[in-house]
Amino acid sequence: MVWKRPSFLPTLDELEQKAQDRSSQRSRPGSLFDHPTAKAVFVAVLVVTVLAHVVGAVVFLLIGF
């Protein structure tokens, strides 16, 4: 028995065309992030990391060595 692909799914040709269209679009020169969500997550993690280190340093200095 052969299963039929649902008609709402894109064909392989359509998927290939979309992939080629996406790869032809280049991001801004000097940009390391192709996706804005990835950049936002990176910045958020960076801010949390810096804040955690600053708070840890302050606590460490208040408690002492």
PDB file of N, CA and C in Angstrom:
ATOM      1  N   MET A   1       0.843  -1.171   0.000  1.00  0.00           N
ATOM      2  CA  MET A   1       0.000   0.000   0.000  1.00  0.00           C
ATOM      3  C   MET A   1       0.892   1.239   0.000  1.00  0.00           C
ATOM      4  N   VAL A   2       0.644   2.135  -0.896  1.00  0.00           N
ATOM      5  CA  VAL A   2       1.440   3.347  -1.023  1.00  0.00           C
ATOM      6  C   VAL A   2       0.720   4.485  -0.302  1.00  0.00           C
ATOM      7  N   TRP A   3       1.487   5.164   0.540  1.00  0.00           N
ATOM      8  CA  TRP A   3       0.917   6.301   1.254  1.00  0.00           C
ATOM      9  C   TRP A   3       1.029   7.543   0.389  1.00  0.00           C
ATOM     10  N   LYS A   4      -0.037   8.324   0.354  1.00  0.00           N
ATOM     11  CA  LYS A   4      -0.024   9.561  -0.423  1.00  0.00           C
ATOM     12  C   LYS A   4       0.392  10.713   0.484  1.00  0.00           C
ATOM     13  N   ARG A   5       1.181  11.591  -0.068  1.00  0.00           N
ATOM     14  CA  ARG A   5       1.608  12.778   0.663  1.00  0.00           C
ATOM     15  C   ARG A   5       0.431  13.747   0.745  1.00  0.00           C
ATOM     16  N   PRO A   6       0.185  14.332   1.929  1.00  0.00           N
ATOM     17  CA  PRO A   6      -0.908  15.301   2.030  1.00  0.00           C
ATOM     18  C   PRO A   6      -0.664  16.491   1.106  1.00  0.00           C
ATOM     19  N   SER A   7      -1.717  17.011   0.545  1.00  0.00           N
ATOM     20  CA  SER A   7      -1.584  18.075  -0.455  1.00  0.00           C
ATOM     21  C   SER A   7      -1.127  19.401   0.140  1.00  0.00           C
ATOM     22  N   PHE A   8      -1.274  19.590   1.463  1.00  0.00           N
ATOM     23  CA  PHE A   8      -0.874  20.866   2.051  1.00  0.00           C
ATOM     24  C   PHE A   8       0.631  20.947   2.301  1.00  0.00           C
ATOM     25  N   LEU A   9       1.346  19.835   2.191  1.00  0.00           N
ATOM     26  CA  LEU A   9       2.795  19.859   2.372  1.00  0.00           C
ATOM     27  C   LEU A   9       3.478  20.325   1.097  1.00  0.00           C
ATOM     28  N   PRO A  10       4.562  21.087   1.232  1.00  0.00           N
ATOM     29  CA  PRO A  10       5.264  21.546   0.026  1.00  0.00           C
ATOM     30  C   PRO A  10       6.020  20.397  -0.637  1.00  0.00           C
ATOM     31  N   THR A  11       6.197  20.520  -1.934  1.00  0.00           N
ATOM     32  CA  THR A  11       6.954  19.500  -2.658  1.00  0.00           C
ATOM     33  C   THR A  11       8.443  19.721  -2.415  1.00  0.00           C
ATOM     34  N   LEU A  12       9.237  18.742  -2.778  1.00  0.00           N
ATOM     35  CA  LEU A  12      10.681  18.872  -2.614  1.00  0.00           C
ATOM     36  C   LEU A  12      11.235  19.999  -3.471  1.00  0.00           C
ATOM     37  N   ASP A  13      10.653  20.193  -4.645  1.00  0.00           N
ATOM     38  CA  ASP A  13      11.101  21.289  -5.507  1.00  0.00           C
ATOM     39  C   ASP A  13      10.836  22.649  -4.855  1.00  0.00           C
ATOM     40  N   GLU A  14       9.669  22.785  -4.225  1.00  0.00           N
ATOM     41  CA  GLU A  14       9.354  24.040  -3.545  1.00  0.00           C
ATOM     42  C   GLU A  14      10.289  24.275  -2.367  1.00  0.00           C
ATOM     43  N   LEU A  15      10.573  23.221  -1.603  1.00  0.00           N
ATOM     44  CA  LEU A  15      11.487  23.347  -0.475  1.00  0.00           C
ATOM     45  C   LEU A  15      12.887  23.729  -0.937  1.00  0.00           C
ATOM     46  N   GLU A  16      13.324  23.121  -2.029  1.00  0.00           N
ATOM     47  CA  GLU A  16      14.642  23.435  -2.564  1.00  0.00           C
ATOM     48  C   GLU A  16      14.704  24.888  -3.033  1.00  0.00           C
ATOM     49  N   GLN A  17      13.642  25.350  -3.666  1.00  0.00           N
ATOM     50  CA  GLN A  17      13.610  26.738  -4.136  1.00  0.00           C
ATOM     51  C   GLN A  17      13.642  27.711  -2.962  1.00  0.00           C
ATOM     52  N   LYS A  18      12.900  27.409  -1.895  1.00  0.00           N
ATOM     53  CA  LYS A  18      12.913  28.268  -0.710  1.00  0.00           C
ATOM     54  C   LYS A  18      14.303  28.311  -0.082  1.00  0.00           C
ATOM     55  N   ALA A  19      14.965  27.157  -0.025  1.00  0.00           N
ATOM     56  CA  ALA A  19      16.313  27.104   0.547  1.00  0.00           C
ATOM     57  C   ALA A  19      17.295  27.914  -0.286  1.00  0.00           C
ATOM     58  N   GLN A  20      17.173  27.833  -1.593  1.00  0.00           N
ATOM     59  CA  GLN A  20      18.056  28.614  -2.460  1.00  0.00           C
ATOM     60  C   GLN A  20      17.781  30.111  -2.320  1.00  0.00           C
ATOM     61  N   ASP A  21      16.512  30.474  -2.199  1.00  0.00           N
ATOM     62  CA  ASP A  21      16.170  31.887  -2.012  1.00  0.00           C
ATOM     63  C   ASP A  21      16.753  32.421  -0.703  1.00  0.00           C
ATOM     64  N   ARG A  22      16.647  31.608   0.375  1.00  0.00           N
ATOM     65  CA  ARG A  22      17.181  32.027   1.665  1.00  0.00           C
ATOM     66  C   ARG A  22      18.699  32.138   1.638  1.00  0.00           C
ATOM     67  N   SER A  23      19.356  31.213   0.954  1.00  0.00           N
ATOM     68  CA  SER A  23      20.816  31.249   0.933  1.00  0.00           C
ATOM     69  C   SER A  23      21.340  32.383   0.061  1.00  0.00           C
ATOM     70  N   SER A  24      20.534  32.846  -0.885  1.00  0.00           N
ATOM     71  CA  SER A  24      20.987  33.945  -1.736  1.00  0.00           C
ATOM     72  C   SER A  24      20.893  35.287  -1.017  1.00  0.00           C
ATOM     73  N   GLN A  25      20.046  35.374   0.008  1.00  0.00           N
ATOM     74  CA  GLN A  25      19.919  36.609   0.770  1.00  0.00           C
ATOM     75  C   GLN A  25      21.035  36.655   1.807  1.00  0.00           C
ATOM     76  N   ARG A  26      21.852  37.642   1.733  1.00  0.00           N
ATOM     77  CA  ARG A  26      22.967  37.783   2.664  1.00  0.00           C
ATOM     78  C   ARG A  26      22.600  38.786   3.752  1.00  0.00           C
ATOM     79  N   SER A  27      23.138  38.561   4.927  1.00  0.00           N
ATOM     80  CA  SER A  27      22.915  39.508   6.009  1.00  0.00           C
ATOM     81  C   SER A  27      23.834  40.707   5.821  1.00  0.00           C
ATOM     82  N   ARG A  28      23.668  41.682   6.689  1.00  0.00           N
ATOM     83  CA  ARG A  28      24.486  42.887   6.594  1.00  0.00           C
ATOM     84  C   ARG A  28      25.961  42.530   6.706  1.00  0.00           C
ATOM     85  N   PRO A  29      26.810  43.251   6.019  1.00  0.00           N
ATOM     86  CA  PRO A  29      28.249  42.997   6.160  1.00  0.00           C
ATOM     87  C   PRO A  29      28.697  43.242   7.602  1.00  0.00           C
ATOM     88  N   GLY A  30      29.451  42.329   8.134  1.00  0.00           N
ATOM     89  CA  GLY A  30      29.926  42.444   9.506  1.00  0.00           C
ATOM     90  C   GLY A  30      28.983  41.858  10.532  1.00  0.00           C
ATOM     91  N   SER A  31      27.806  41.438  10.125  1.00  0.00           N
ATOM     92  CA  SER A  31      26.846  40.850  11.052  1.00  0.00           C
ATOM     93  C   SER A  31      27.172  39.378  11.257  1.00  0.00           C
ATOM     94  N   LEU A  32      27.182  38.957  12.507  1.00  0.00           N
ATOM     95  CA  LEU A  32      27.467  37.560  12.816  1.00  0.00           C
ATOM     96  C   LEU A  32      26.196  36.735  12.945  1.00  0.00           C
ATOM     97  N   PHE A  33      25.042  37.397  12.951  1.00  0.00           N
ATOM     98  CA  PHE A  33      23.787  36.709  13.181  1.00  0.00           C
ATOM     99  C   PHE A  33      22.901  36.798  11.949  1.00  0.00           C
ATOM    100  N   ASP A  34      22.456  35.654  11.461  1.00  0.00           N
ATOM    101  CA  ASP A  34      21.536  35.618  10.332  1.00  0.00           C
ATOM    102  C   ASP A  34      20.090  35.742  10.783  1.00  0.00           C
ATOM    103  N   HIS A  35      19.827  35.462  12.049  1.00  0.00           N
ATOM    104  CA  HIS A  35      18.456  35.422  12.545  1.00  0.00           C
ATOM    105  C   HIS A  35      18.330  36.382  13.723  1.00  0.00           C
ATOM    106  N   PRO A  36      17.346  37.281  13.714  1.00  0.00           N
ATOM    107  CA  PRO A  36      17.229  38.261  14.800  1.00  0.00           C
ATOM    108  C   PRO A  36      16.955  37.626  16.161  1.00  0.00           C
ATOM    109  N   THR A  37      16.254  36.498  16.196  1.00  0.00           N
ATOM    110  CA  THR A  37      15.987  35.837  17.472  1.00  0.00           C
ATOM    111  C   THR A  37      17.277  35.310  18.082  1.00  0.00           C
ATOM    112  N   ALA A  38      18.174  34.794  17.252  1.00  0.00           N
ATOM    113  CA  ALA A  38      19.457  34.303  17.754  1.00  0.00           C
ATOM    114  C   ALA A  38      20.253  35.439  18.379  1.00  0.00           C
ATOM    115  N   LYS A  39      20.201  36.602  17.764  1.00  0.00           N
ATOM    116  CA  LYS A  39      20.916  37.759  18.309  1.00  0.00           C
ATOM    117  C   LYS A  39      20.312  38.173  19.648  1.00  0.00           C
ATOM    118  N   ALA A  40      18.990  38.177  19.745  1.00  0.00           N
ATOM    119  CA  ALA A  40      18.326  38.564  20.989  1.00  0.00           C
ATOM    120  C   ALA A  40      18.654  37.586  22.115  1.00  0.00           C
ATOM    121  N   VAL A  41      18.653  36.296  21.816  1.00  0.00           N
ATOM    122  CA  VAL A  41      18.986  35.289  22.827  1.00  0.00           C
ATOM    123  C   VAL A  41      20.438  35.454  23.268  1.00  0.00           C
ATOM    124  N   PHE A  42      21.334  35.684  22.323  1.00  0.00           N
ATOM    125  CA  PHE A  42      22.746  35.880  22.653  1.00  0.00           C
ATOM    126  C   PHE A  42      22.932  37.079  23.574  1.00  0.00           C
ATOM    127  N   VAL A  43      22.294  38.196  23.249  1.00  0.00           N
ATOM    128  CA  VAL A  43      22.425  39.405  24.067  1.00  0.00           C
ATOM    129  C   VAL A  43      21.843  39.170  25.456  1.00  0.00           C
ATOM    130  N   ALA A  44      20.697  38.501  25.542  1.00  0.00           N
ATOM    131  CA  ALA A  44      20.075  38.234  26.840  1.00  0.00           C
ATOM    132  C   ALA A  44      20.972  37.355  27.709  1.00  0.00           C
ATOM    133  N   VAL A  45      21.540  36.311  27.132  1.00  0.00           N
ATOM    134  CA  VAL A  45      22.427  35.422  27.894  1.00  0.00           C
ATOM    135  C   VAL A  45      23.689  36.172  28.310  1.00  0.00           C
ATOM    136  N   LEU A  46      24.199  37.012  27.440  1.00  0.00           N
ATOM    137  CA  LEU A  46      25.388  37.802  27.770  1.00  0.00           C
ATOM    138  C   LEU A  46      25.111  38.749  28.938  1.00  0.00           C
ATOM    139  N   VAL A  47      23.965  39.417  28.918  1.00  0.00           N
ATOM    140  CA  VAL A  47      23.609  40.342  29.998  1.00  0.00           C
ATOM    141  C   VAL A  47      23.442  39.591  31.315  1.00  0.00           C
ATOM    142  N   VAL A  48      22.758  38.461  31.292  1.00  0.00           N
ATOM    143  CA  VAL A  48      22.564  37.671  32.512  1.00  0.00           C
ATOM    144  C   VAL A  48      23.905  37.190  33.054  1.00  0.00           C
ATOM    145  N   THR A  49      24.802  36.771  32.181  1.00  0.00           N
ATOM    146  CA  THR A  49      26.116  36.294  32.613  1.00  0.00           C
ATOM    147  C   THR A  49      26.926  37.409  33.261  1.00  0.00           C
ATOM    148  N   VAL A  50      26.934  38.578  32.643  1.00  0.00           N
ATOM    149  CA  VAL A  50      27.686  39.707  33.206  1.00  0.00           C
ATOM    150  C   VAL A  50      27.094  40.118  34.549  1.00  0.00           C
ATOM    151  N   LEU A  51      25.773  40.201  34.630  1.00  0.00           N
ATOM    152  CA  LEU A  51      25.138  40.572  35.899  1.00  0.00           C
ATOM    153  C   LEU A  51      25.433  39.552  36.993  1.00  0.00           C
ATOM    154  N   ALA A  52      25.397  38.278  36.663  1.00  0.00           N
ATOM    155  CA  ALA A  52      25.686  37.238  37.653  1.00  0.00           C
ATOM    156  C   ALA A  52      27.121  37.358  38.159  1.00  0.00           C
ATOM    157  N   HIS A  53      28.042  37.662  37.269  1.00  0.00           N
ATOM    158  CA  HIS A  53      29.429  37.810  37.695  1.00  0.00           C
ATOM    159  C   HIS A  53      29.623  39.057  38.565  1.00  0.00           C
ATOM    160  N   VAL A  54      28.955  40.138  38.221  1.00  0.00           N
ATOM    161  CA  VAL A  54      29.064  41.359  39.026  1.00  0.00           C
ATOM    162  C   VAL A  54      28.469  41.132  40.413  1.00  0.00           C
ATOM    163  N   VAL A  55      27.297  40.532  40.476  1.00  0.00           N
ATOM    164  CA  VAL A  55      26.667  40.250  41.773  1.00  0.00           C
ATOM    165  C   VAL A  55      27.540  39.290  42.576  1.00  0.00           C
ATOM    166  N   GLY A  56      28.076  38.278  41.933  1.00  0.00           N
ATOM    167  CA  GLY A  56      28.963  37.341  42.627  1.00  0.00           C
ATOM    168  C   GLY A  56      30.208  38.015  43.157  1.00  0.00           C
ATOM    169  N   ALA A  57      30.781  38.932  42.392  1.00  0.00           N
ATOM    170  CA  ALA A  57      31.978  39.647  42.842  1.00  0.00           C
ATOM    171  C   ALA A  57      31.664  40.538  44.037  1.00  0.00           C
ATOM    172  N   VAL A  58      30.516  41.215  44.002  1.00  0.00           N
ATOM    173  CA  VAL A  58      30.129  42.074  45.124  1.00  0.00           C
ATOM    174  C   VAL A  58      29.907  41.235  46.375  1.00  0.00           C
ATOM    175  N   VAL A  59      29.206  40.131  46.253  1.00  0.00           N
ATOM    176  CA  VAL A  59      28.973  39.249  47.405  1.00  0.00           C
ATOM    177  C   VAL A  59      30.300  38.708  47.920  1.00  0.00           C
ATOM    178  N   PHE A  60      31.172  38.314  47.027  1.00  0.00           N
ATOM    179  CA  PHE A  60      32.477  37.785  47.418  1.00  0.00           C
ATOM    180  C   PHE A  60      33.286  38.842  48.172  1.00  0.00           C
ATOM    181  N   LEU A  61      33.227  40.099  47.714  1.00  0.00           N
ATOM    182  CA  LEU A  61      33.964  41.159  48.389  1.00  0.00           C
ATOM    183  C   LEU A  61      33.350  41.504  49.745  1.00  0.00           C
ATOM    184  N   LEU A  62      32.019  41.431  49.861  1.00  0.00           N
ATOM    185  CA  LEU A  62      31.369  41.732  51.140  1.00  0.00           C
ATOM    186  C   LEU A  62      31.631  40.650  52.176  1.00  0.00           C
ATOM    187  N   ILE A  63      31.592  39.396  51.755  1.00  0.00           N
ATOM    188  CA  ILE A  63      31.823  38.290  52.685  1.00  0.00           C
ATOM    189  C   ILE A  63      33.309  38.200  53.021  1.00  0.00           C
ATOM    190  N   GLY A  64      34.131  38.452  52.066  1.00  0.00           N
ATOM    191  CA  GLY A  64      35.577  38.385  52.272  1.00  0.00           C
ATOM    192  C   GLY A  64      36.132  37.090  51.715  1.00  0.00           C
ATOM    193  N   PHE A  65      37.420  36.981  51.797  1.00  0.00           N
ATOM    194  CA  PHE A  65      38.085  35.803  51.245  1.00  0.00           C
ATOM    195  C   PHE A  65      37.922  34.681  52.208  1.00  0.00           C
TER     196      PHE A  65
END
